[in-house]
Amino acid sequence: MAVVVRAGAAPLWWLGVFAAGIGILVPGVTGRRIGVLAGAALFVVAATVVAYTRRKRYTALARGAARAGKYDVLQDRHVTVRIWRRGHRWWLLAAFAAALACSFAVPAAGGMLLAGTGAGLWLKAAWLGRRERADDALLWVRVDRLGRCGGTPAGTPVKGYRSTGIAAGDAAPGGARRRTAELV
C-alpha cells in the first residue's frame, strides 16, 4: 500500500526540481528573489499538507487489516509503480506544464510546489513504513480496488487492507525496494 503512495513521489519531485530550475532562468513578473521565497513557502506548505492528509483514514484501514488469503491477488512493487505512473502520466505532464507556465509570473514557485508535493508523498510513505515496522506486517491493497490507473490506497473503493509478514513480497516497509541481502 505504501508502494502506491511512494509511486508518485519520485516523478513529482524530479519534475518539480526540473521546472524550478527552468523557472529560475525566467525573470518573471515578480522577480527571482520573490519567486524563490514564495516557492520555498509553497514547498513547505505542500509537503506538510500532503504528508498529513487522510492519516485517519489510513490508520482506520490499517487497524482493520485482514490477513491476506490464499486467493488475494497482490502485485509486485515494480508492477504497481509502473501502473500508477502510466495511469497518471498525463496528470504529471499537465502539472509540469502548469509549473513551467507559472514561472513567467512567479519564477520557480510552481516547480517548488510540485517538488513539495513529491516530498510530502515520500514523507507519508515513510510514516506508513514506520507503522508497518511497528505492527510487523506489510499492508497491501487488493489489485481490483485500485482501478486501472493505479488508484489511491485510501480512496473510496478501498474497503480494507490485507496484511502479510514483513518478509513477503519484493517491497520493504514504506514501499521502498527490498535489498537483495534481505531476500536471502
PDB file of N, CA and C in Angstrom, residues 54 57 61 145-146 151-160:
ATOM      1  N   ARG A  54      -5.387  12.722   5.189  1.00  0.00           N
ATOM      2  CA  ARG A  54      -6.034  11.410   5.252  1.00  0.00           C
ATOM      3  C   ARG A  54      -5.351  10.419   6.174  1.00  0.00           C
ATOM      4  N   ARG A  57      -7.846   8.075   7.886  1.00  0.00           N
ATOM      5  CA  ARG A  57      -8.360   7.009   7.011  1.00  0.00           C
ATOM      6  C   ARG A  57      -7.333   5.885   6.879  1.00  0.00           C
ATOM      7  N   LEU A  61      -8.038   2.074   8.239  1.00  0.00           N
ATOM      8  CA  LEU A  61      -7.924   0.924   7.337  1.00  0.00           C
ATOM      9  C   LEU A  61      -6.833  -0.037   7.803  1.00  0.00           C
ATOM     10  N   ARG A 145      -9.233  -3.169  -6.256  1.00  0.00           N
ATOM     11  CA  ARG A 145      -9.696  -1.947  -5.595  1.00  0.00           C
ATOM     12  C   ARG A 145      -8.937  -0.706  -6.052  1.00  0.00           C
ATOM     13  N   LEU A 146      -7.806  -0.888  -6.692  1.00  0.00           N
ATOM     14  CA  LEU A 146      -7.005   0.256  -7.131  1.00  0.00           C
ATOM     15  C   LEU A 146      -7.477   0.838  -8.453  1.00  0.00           C
ATOM     16  N   GLY A 151      -4.950   4.037  -8.915  1.00  0.00           N
ATOM     17  CA  GLY A 151      -5.796   4.499  -7.820  1.00  0.00           C
ATOM     18  C   GLY A 151      -5.086   5.129  -6.648  1.00  0.00           C
ATOM     19  N   THR A 152      -5.833   5.258  -5.579  1.00  0.00           N
ATOM     20  CA  THR A 152      -5.303   5.779  -4.328  1.00  0.00           C
ATOM     21  C   THR A 152      -5.499   4.724  -3.254  1.00  0.00           C
ATOM     22  N   PRO A 153      -4.530   4.527  -2.385  1.00  0.00           N
ATOM     23  CA  PRO A 153      -4.622   3.463  -1.395  1.00  0.00           C
ATOM     24  C   PRO A 153      -5.615   3.743  -0.266  1.00  0.00           C
ATOM     25  N   ALA A 154      -6.141   4.943  -0.189  1.00  0.00           N
ATOM     26  CA  ALA A 154      -7.145   5.248   0.827  1.00  0.00           C
ATOM     27  C   ALA A 154      -8.405   5.808   0.182  1.00  0.00           C
ATOM     28  N   GLY A 155      -8.604   5.511  -1.090  1.00  0.00           N
ATOM     29  CA  GLY A 155      -9.758   6.013  -1.829  1.00  0.00           C
ATOM     30  C   GLY A 155     -11.045   5.317  -1.431  1.00  0.00           C
ATOM     31  N   THR A 156     -12.142   5.780  -1.989  1.00  0.00           N
ATOM     32  CA  THR A 156     -13.464   5.245  -1.676  1.00  0.00           C
ATOM     33  C   THR A 156     -13.612   3.758  -2.015  1.00  0.00           C
ATOM     34  N   PRO A 157     -13.080   3.268  -3.148  1.00  0.00           N
ATOM     35  CA  PRO A 157     -13.258   1.839  -3.447  1.00  0.00           C
ATOM     36  C   PRO A 157     -12.543   0.908  -2.466  1.00  0.00           C
ATOM     37  N   VAL A 158     -11.553   1.415  -1.744  1.00  0.00           N
ATOM     38  CA  VAL A 158     -10.790   0.579  -0.818  1.00  0.00           C
ATOM     39  C   VAL A 158     -11.600   0.407   0.465  1.00  0.00           C
ATOM     40  N   LYS A 159     -12.012  -0.828   0.705  1.00  0.00           N
ATOM     41  CA  LYS A 159     -12.821  -1.134   1.885  1.00  0.00           C
ATOM     42  C   LYS A 159     -11.966  -1.656   3.037  1.00  0.00           C
ATOM     43  N   GLY A 160     -10.775  -2.097   2.737  1.00  0.00           N
ATOM     44  CA  GLY A 160      -9.890  -2.615   3.776  1.00  0.00           C
ATOM     45  C   GLY A 160      -8.556  -3.012   3.185  1.00  0.00           C
TER      46      GLY A 160
END
